[in-house]
Coordinates of C-alpha atoms in Angstrom, one line a residue:
M280 CA 23.5 14.4 -18.6
I281 CA 22.8 10.7 -17.8
Y282 CA 21.6 11.7 -14.3
L283 CA 19.2 14.2 -15.8
I284 CA 17.9 11.6 -18.2
C285 CA 17.4 9.0 -15.4
F286 CA 15.6 11.7 -13.2
T287 CA 13.3 12.6 -16.1
I288 CA 12.5 9.0 -16.9
S289 CA 11.7 8.4 -13.2
L290 CA 9.2 11.3 -13.3
I291 CA 7.6 10.0 -16.4
F292 CA 7.2 6.6 -14.7
L293 CA 5.7 8.4 -11.7
V294 CA 3.1 10.2 -13.8
Y295 CA 2.3 6.9 -15.7
I296 CA 1.9 4.8 -12.5
L297 CA -0.3 7.4 -10.9
S298 CA -2.8 6.9 -13.8
F299 CA -3.3 3.3 -12.4
E300 CA -3.9 4.5 -8.8
N301 CA -7.1 2.4 -8.5
V302 CA -5.4 -0.7 -9.9
V303 CA -1.8 -1.0 -8.5
D304 CA -0.6 -1.8 -5.0
I305 CA 0.3 1.3 -3.0
N306 CA 3.8 -0.2 -2.5
L307 CA 4.5 0.1 -6.3
I308 CA 3.5 3.7 -6.3
L309 CA 5.7 4.3 -3.2
L310 CA 8.6 2.6 -5.0
V311 CA 8.4 4.9 -8.0
I312 CA 8.2 7.9 -5.7
I313 CA 11.3 6.7 -3.9
V314 CA 13.2 6.2 -7.1
S315 CA 12.2 9.6 -8.4
I316 CA 13.4 11.4 -5.3
G317 CA 16.6 9.4 -5.2
N318 CA 17.4 10.0 -8.9
G319 CA 16.7 13.7 -8.2
G320 CA 19.4 13.5 -5.6
F321 CA 21.9 11.9 -8.0
Y322 CA 21.2 14.7 -10.5
A323 CA 21.6 17.4 -7.9
L324 CA 24.9 15.8 -6.8
S325 CA 26.2 16.0 -10.4
C326 CA 25.3 19.8 -10.4
S327 CA 26.7 20.5 -7.0
R328 CA 29.4 23.2 -6.7
N329 CA 30.9 22.5 -3.3
L330 CA 31.1 20.0 -0.5
E331 CA 28.0 21.3 1.3
E332 CA 25.7 21.1 -1.7
A333 CA 27.2 17.6 -2.6
I334 CA 26.4 16.3 0.9
I335 CA 22.8 17.5 0.8
A336 CA 22.3 16.0 -2.7
N337 CA 24.0 12.7 -1.7
S338 CA 21.7 12.5 1.4
I339 CA 18.7 12.8 -0.9
S340 CA 20.0 10.1 -3.2
Y341 CA 20.2 7.6 -0.3
V342 CA 16.4 7.7 -0.1
I343 CA 16.5 4.9 -2.8
G344 CA 19.1 2.7 -1.2
I345 CA 17.5 2.8 2.2
F346 CA 13.8 2.6 1.5
A347 CA 13.6 0.8 -1.9
P348 CA 14.8 -2.6 -0.6
V349 CA 12.1 -2.8 2.1
T350 CA 9.5 -1.5 -0.4
V351 CA 10.4 -4.2 -2.9
F352 CA 10.1 -6.8 -0.2
R353 CA 6.6 -5.5 0.6
I354 CA 5.8 -5.8 -3.1
V355 CA 7.0 -9.4 -3.1
C356 CA 4.8 -10.1 -0.1
S357 CA 1.9 -8.6 -1.9
I358 CA 2.4 -10.7 -5.0
C359 CA 2.8 -13.9 -2.9
R360 CA -0.3 -12.9 -0.8
V361 CA 1.8 -13.0 2.4
H362 CA 0.2 -10.9 5.1
I363 CA 2.6 -9.2 7.6
R364 CA 1.2 -7.5 10.6
K365 CA 1.2 -3.7 10.7
L366 CA 3.5 -3.7 13.7
F367 CA 6.3 -5.3 11.7
L368 CA 5.7 -2.9 8.9
I369 CA 6.1 0.0 11.3
L370 CA 9.3 -1.6 12.7
E371 CA 10.7 -2.2 9.3
Y372 CA 10.3 1.4 8.2
A373 CA 11.3 2.7 11.6
V374 CA 14.7 1.0 11.4
Q375 CA 15.2 2.3 7.9
L376 CA 14.3 5.8 9.1
V377 CA 16.9 5.6 11.8
I378 CA 19.5 4.7 9.2
Y379 CA 18.4 7.6 7.0
L380 CA 18.6 10.0 9.9
S381 CA 22.2 8.9 10.4
V382 CA 22.8 9.8 6.7
L383 CA 21.7 13.3 7.5
T384 CA 24.6 13.6 9.9
I385 CA 27.2 13.3 7.1
G386 CA 29.7 16.1 7.5
K387 CA 28.8 16.6 11.1
T388 CA 29.5 13.3 12.8
G389 CA 31.3 10.1 11.8
L390 CA 28.2 7.9 12.1
Y391 CA 27.7 7.3 8.4
Y392 CA 30.8 8.7 6.8
K393 CA 34.0 9.1 8.9
T394 CA 35.4 11.4 6.2
V395 CA 34.1 12.8 3.0
E396 CA 35.8 14.8 0.2
Y397 CA 34.4 16.7 -2.8
H398 CA 35.9 16.2 -6.3
A399 CA 34.8 18.2 -9.4
G400 CA 36.6 16.4 -12.2
P401 CA 34.9 15.3 -15.4
T402 CA 32.1 14.2 -13.1
V403 CA 31.3 15.4 -9.5
H404 CA 31.8 12.7 -7.0
L405 CA 32.6 12.1 -3.4
T406 CA 35.3 10.0 -1.8
K407 CA 34.6 8.8 1.6
T408 CA 35.4 6.4 4.4
Y409 CA 32.5 4.6 5.9
G410 CA 31.2 4.7 9.5
P411 CA 29.2 2.1 11.5
M412 CA 25.8 3.2 10.3
H413 CA 26.9 2.6 6.7
T414 CA 27.5 -1.0 7.7
A415 CA 23.9 -1.1 9.1
Y416 CA 22.7 0.2 5.7
F417 CA 24.6 -2.5 3.8
V418 CA 23.3 -5.2 6.1
S419 CA 19.7 -4.0 5.7
L420 CA 20.2 -4.0 1.9
I421 CA 21.4 -7.6 1.9
L422 CA 18.8 -8.8 4.4
Y423 CA 15.8 -7.4 2.4
T424 CA 17.2 -8.6 -0.8
L425 CA 17.7 -12.1 0.6
A426 CA 14.2 -12.0 2.1
S427 CA 12.7 -11.1 -1.2
L428 CA 14.6 -13.9 -3.0
I429 CA 13.8 -16.5 -0.4
L430 CA 10.1 -15.6 -0.3
G431 CA 9.9 -15.6 -4.1
L432 CA 11.7 -18.9 -4.5
F433 CA 9.5 -20.5 -1.8
F434 CA 6.3 -19.5 -3.6
V435 CA 7.6 -20.3 -7.1
Q436 CA 6.3 -23.9 -6.5
K437 CA 2.8 -22.6 -5.7
K438 CA 1.6 -22.0 -9.2
N439 CA -1.9 -21.1 -8.1
V440 CA -0.5 -18.2 -6.0
V441 CA 2.4 -16.6 -8.0
S442 CA 3.6 -16.8 -11.6
R443 CA 7.0 -18.3 -12.1
S444 CA 7.9 -15.7 -14.6
N445 CA 7.1 -12.9 -12.1
V446 CA 9.4 -14.5 -9.5
V447 CA 12.2 -14.6 -12.1
I448 CA 11.6 -10.9 -12.9
V449 CA 11.7 -9.8 -9.3
T450 CA 14.8 -12.0 -8.7
F451 CA 16.6 -10.4 -11.7
V452 CA 15.8 -6.9 -10.5
N453 CA 17.1 -7.6 -7.0
L454 CA 20.3 -9.2 -8.2
L455 CA 20.9 -6.5 -10.8
V456 CA 20.6 -3.7 -8.2
V457 CA 22.7 -5.4 -5.5
G458 CA 25.2 -6.6 -8.1
I459 CA 25.8 -3.1 -9.5
Y460 CA 26.0 -1.6 -6.0
I461 CA 28.7 -4.2 -5.1
I462 CA 30.6 -3.5 -8.3
E463 CA 30.6 0.2 -7.6
R464 CA 31.9 -0.3 -4.1
L465 CA 34.7 -2.7 -5.2
T466 CA 35.9 -0.6 -8.1
Q467 CA 35.5 2.8 -6.6
L468 CA 34.1 4.3 -9.8
P469 CA 34.1 8.1 -10.0
Y470 CA 30.5 8.1 -11.2
E471 CA 27.3 6.4 -10.1
L472 CA 25.7 3.5 -12.0
M473 CA 22.8 3.1 -9.6
P474 CA 20.4 5.7 -11.2
V475 CA 20.7 3.7 -14.5
A476 CA 20.1 0.4 -12.5
Y477 CA 17.0 1.8 -10.8
V478 CA 15.5 3.1 -14.0
I479 CA 16.1 -0.3 -15.7
S480 CA 14.6 -2.1 -12.7
L481 CA 11.5 0.1 -12.7
F482 CA 11.0 -0.5 -16.4
V483 CA 11.3 -4.2 -16.0
L484 CA 9.1 -4.3 -12.9
M485 CA 6.3 -2.0 -13.8
I486 CA 4.8 -3.9 -16.8
P487 CA 4.4 -7.3 -15.2
L488 CA 3.3 -5.8 -11.8
I489 CA 0.6 -3.6 -13.5
R490 CA -0.6 -6.7 -15.2
I491 CA -0.7 -8.7 -11.9
Y492 CA -2.6 -5.9 -10.1
S493 CA -5.0 -5.4 -13.0
Y494 CA -6.3 -8.9 -12.6
S495 CA -6.0 -9.1 -8.9
V496 CA -9.2 -9.2 -6.8
Y497 CA -7.2 -7.9 -3.9
D498 CA -5.8 -4.8 -5.5
N499 CA -7.9 -3.7 -8.4
R500 CA -10.7 -1.6 -7.0
N501 CA -12.1 -1.0 -10.5
L502 CA -13.2 -4.7 -10.7
F503 CA -15.7 -4.0 -7.9
A504 CA -16.7 -0.4 -8.8
G505 CA -20.1 -1.7 -10.1
Q506 CA -20.7 -3.6 -6.9
I507 CA -20.2 -0.5 -4.8
E508 CA -22.6 1.5 -7.0
K509 CA -25.3 -1.2 -6.5
T510 CA -24.8 -1.8 -2.8
A511 CA -25.5 0.5 0.1
Y512 CA -22.7 0.8 2.8
I513 CA -23.3 2.7 6.1
V514 CA -20.5 3.0 8.5
F515 CA -20.6 3.7 12.3
D516 CA -18.0 4.0 15.0
K517 CA -17.7 1.6 17.9
K518 CA -20.2 3.7 19.9
G519 CA -22.8 3.4 17.1
R520 CA -22.3 7.0 15.9
Y521 CA -22.9 7.6 12.2
M522 CA -19.7 8.2 10.3
S523 CA -20.3 7.9 6.5
C524 CA -22.2 6.1 3.8
S525 CA -22.0 5.3 0.1
E526 CA -23.9 7.3 -2.5
Y527 CA -26.3 4.4 -3.2
A528 CA -27.1 4.2 0.6
T529 CA -28.8 7.7 0.3
T530 CA -31.0 6.3 -2.4
L531 CA -32.3 3.5 -0.2
F532 CA -32.3 5.6 3.0
P533 CA -32.9 9.3 2.0
E534 CA -32.9 10.4 5.6
L535 CA -29.1 9.8 5.6
N536 CA -28.8 13.1 3.7
S537 CA -29.9 15.0 6.9
W538 CA -28.0 12.9 9.5
E539 CA -25.2 14.7 11.3
L540 CA -21.8 13.0 11.0
D541 CA -20.1 11.7 14.1
S542 CA -23.4 11.8 15.9
P543 CA -25.9 9.2 17.3
I544 CA -28.6 7.9 15.0
P545 CA -31.6 10.2 15.1
G546 CA -34.4 8.8 17.3
S547 CA -37.3 8.2 15.0
G548 CA -38.5 8.3 11.4
G549 CA -37.0 7.0 8.2
R550 CA -36.4 3.6 6.6
F551 CA -33.3 3.0 8.6
N552 CA -35.0 3.2 11.9
T553 CA -37.9 1.1 10.6
F554 CA -35.8 -1.8 9.2
L555 CA -32.2 -1.7 10.5
R556 CA -32.0 0.2 13.8
Q557 CA -33.2 -2.5 16.1
P558 CA -31.0 -5.4 14.6
F559 CA -28.0 -3.0 14.5
M560 CA -28.4 -2.1 18.2
N561 CA -28.9 -5.8 19.1
F562 CA -25.7 -6.6 17.2
I563 CA -23.5 -4.0 18.8
H564 CA -24.8 -4.6 22.3
S565 CA -24.8 -8.4 22.1
D566 CA -22.8 -10.2 24.8
E567 CA -22.0 -12.9 22.2
K568 CA -19.8 -11.1 19.7
A569 CA -20.6 -12.6 16.2
D570 CA -18.6 -12.1 13.1
S571 CA -21.6 -10.8 11.3
A572 CA -25.4 -10.8 11.4
G573 CA -27.9 -10.5 8.5
S574 CA -31.5 -10.9 7.5
S575 CA -33.9 -9.5 4.9
Y576 CA -36.9 -7.2 4.7
E577 CA -39.5 -6.1 2.2
Y578 CA -40.3 -2.5 1.2
R579 CA -42.8 -1.6 -1.5
G580 CA -42.6 -4.9 -3.3
E581 CA -38.8 -4.9 -3.3
Y582 CA -36.8 -7.4 -1.2
Y583 CA -33.5 -6.3 0.5
H584 CA -30.8 -8.2 2.2
Y585 CA -28.6 -6.6 4.9
E586 CA -25.5 -7.7 6.7
I587 CA -23.9 -6.1 9.8
R588 CA -20.2 -6.6 10.3
P589 CA -17.6 -5.2 12.8
I590 CA -14.7 -3.2 11.5
S591 CA -11.4 -4.4 13.1
G592 CA -8.6 -2.1 14.1
N593 CA -5.2 -2.9 15.7
R594 CA -5.0 -6.2 17.6
A595 CA -8.4 -7.2 16.1
K596 CA -10.2 -4.7 18.4
V597 CA -13.5 -3.5 17.1
K598 CA -13.3 0.1 16.0
G599 CA -16.6 0.4 14.2
Y600 CA -19.4 -1.3 12.3
I601 CA -20.5 -1.4 8.6
I602 CA -24.0 -2.3 7.4
Q603 CA -24.2 -3.6 3.8
V604 CA -27.6 -3.5 2.1
S605 CA -28.4 -4.8 -1.4
V606 CA -31.5 -5.5 -3.5
V607 CA -32.4 -9.1 -4.0
T608 CA -33.0 -9.3 -7.7
G609 CA -34.4 -12.1 -9.9
A610 CA -36.4 -15.0 -8.8
I611 CA -36.6 -15.5 -5.0
E612 CA -35.8 -19.0 -3.8
D613 CA -38.2 -20.8 -1.5
S614 CA -35.8 -20.5 1.4
Q615 CA -35.7 -16.7 0.9
K616 CA -39.5 -16.5 0.7
G617 CA -39.7 -18.3 4.0
L618 CA -37.3 -15.8 5.6
F619 CA -39.3 -12.8 4.2
N620 CA -42.5 -14.3 5.6
E621 CA -40.9 -14.7 9.0
N622 CA -39.9 -11.1 9.0
K623 CA -43.4 -10.0 8.2
Q624 CA -44.8 -11.8 11.2

């Protein structure tokens, strides 16, 4: 029954966290999904009727142990504003995936479990002897836990970056999970405590993390929803082909409604061609690659400012461009007036 309760609570947490999808970091959502899947595996294990069913359920439960530590580490990096290159992110999950693939060989090879036996006493459980890949799993668990602790403790002194109480919470969760896991392995308990540990960890983590992300200018997209509604964004690929635009962009440039996606800019007509086409072409064909270019123009008594920026892909290569256009409201400073007059000439 305890496994069913833990699985149900995990699903409730998942529904709850998805209601904050525009606020929380994707890694927190991923963590809740991982815990839900893993706890489903623990519940399935408790209901298994033979060794084959138990092995399948046990393999599902390992989703937590293998992927949760790296995801918690990514959450700590997010809290501490530590940026890790995508290549390392891919490598991290690739290594964990290899370990999980070895889990799927249980009962067929001795990579993860050398032997495994099914027991259906008061609680269904497996007795096993571990293979080399289980050692790799344990090492990865310890390494990611230590990395999370070291990173958190390093940034605990940087009060303008991370809250000390949040570091304490993450440290507590890491030590709780690893501590319970070690206790299970040393005592050879006939039942699993990990589902309870994961549910407690999620409960402890979710409230402060949601609070962090709710006030984060990096993660909370709702903070800037109004800005997006009042600013036009037009996106092109690296060859200058039109790819997409924001809704407000079609208000400033109605011709965008008739432009064909993934196609070159139409040759003539429209406000875009009048005010933005030439500076955009100059920017993408310039021999001196600048970080951005911008200027202003006047249309029917309204003043607009635009900025052209490259969109970076892997290894900082340009994969496209974005043009941002906004209305200059309020009083116009003398310097702006001079700029507008220059543009008119």
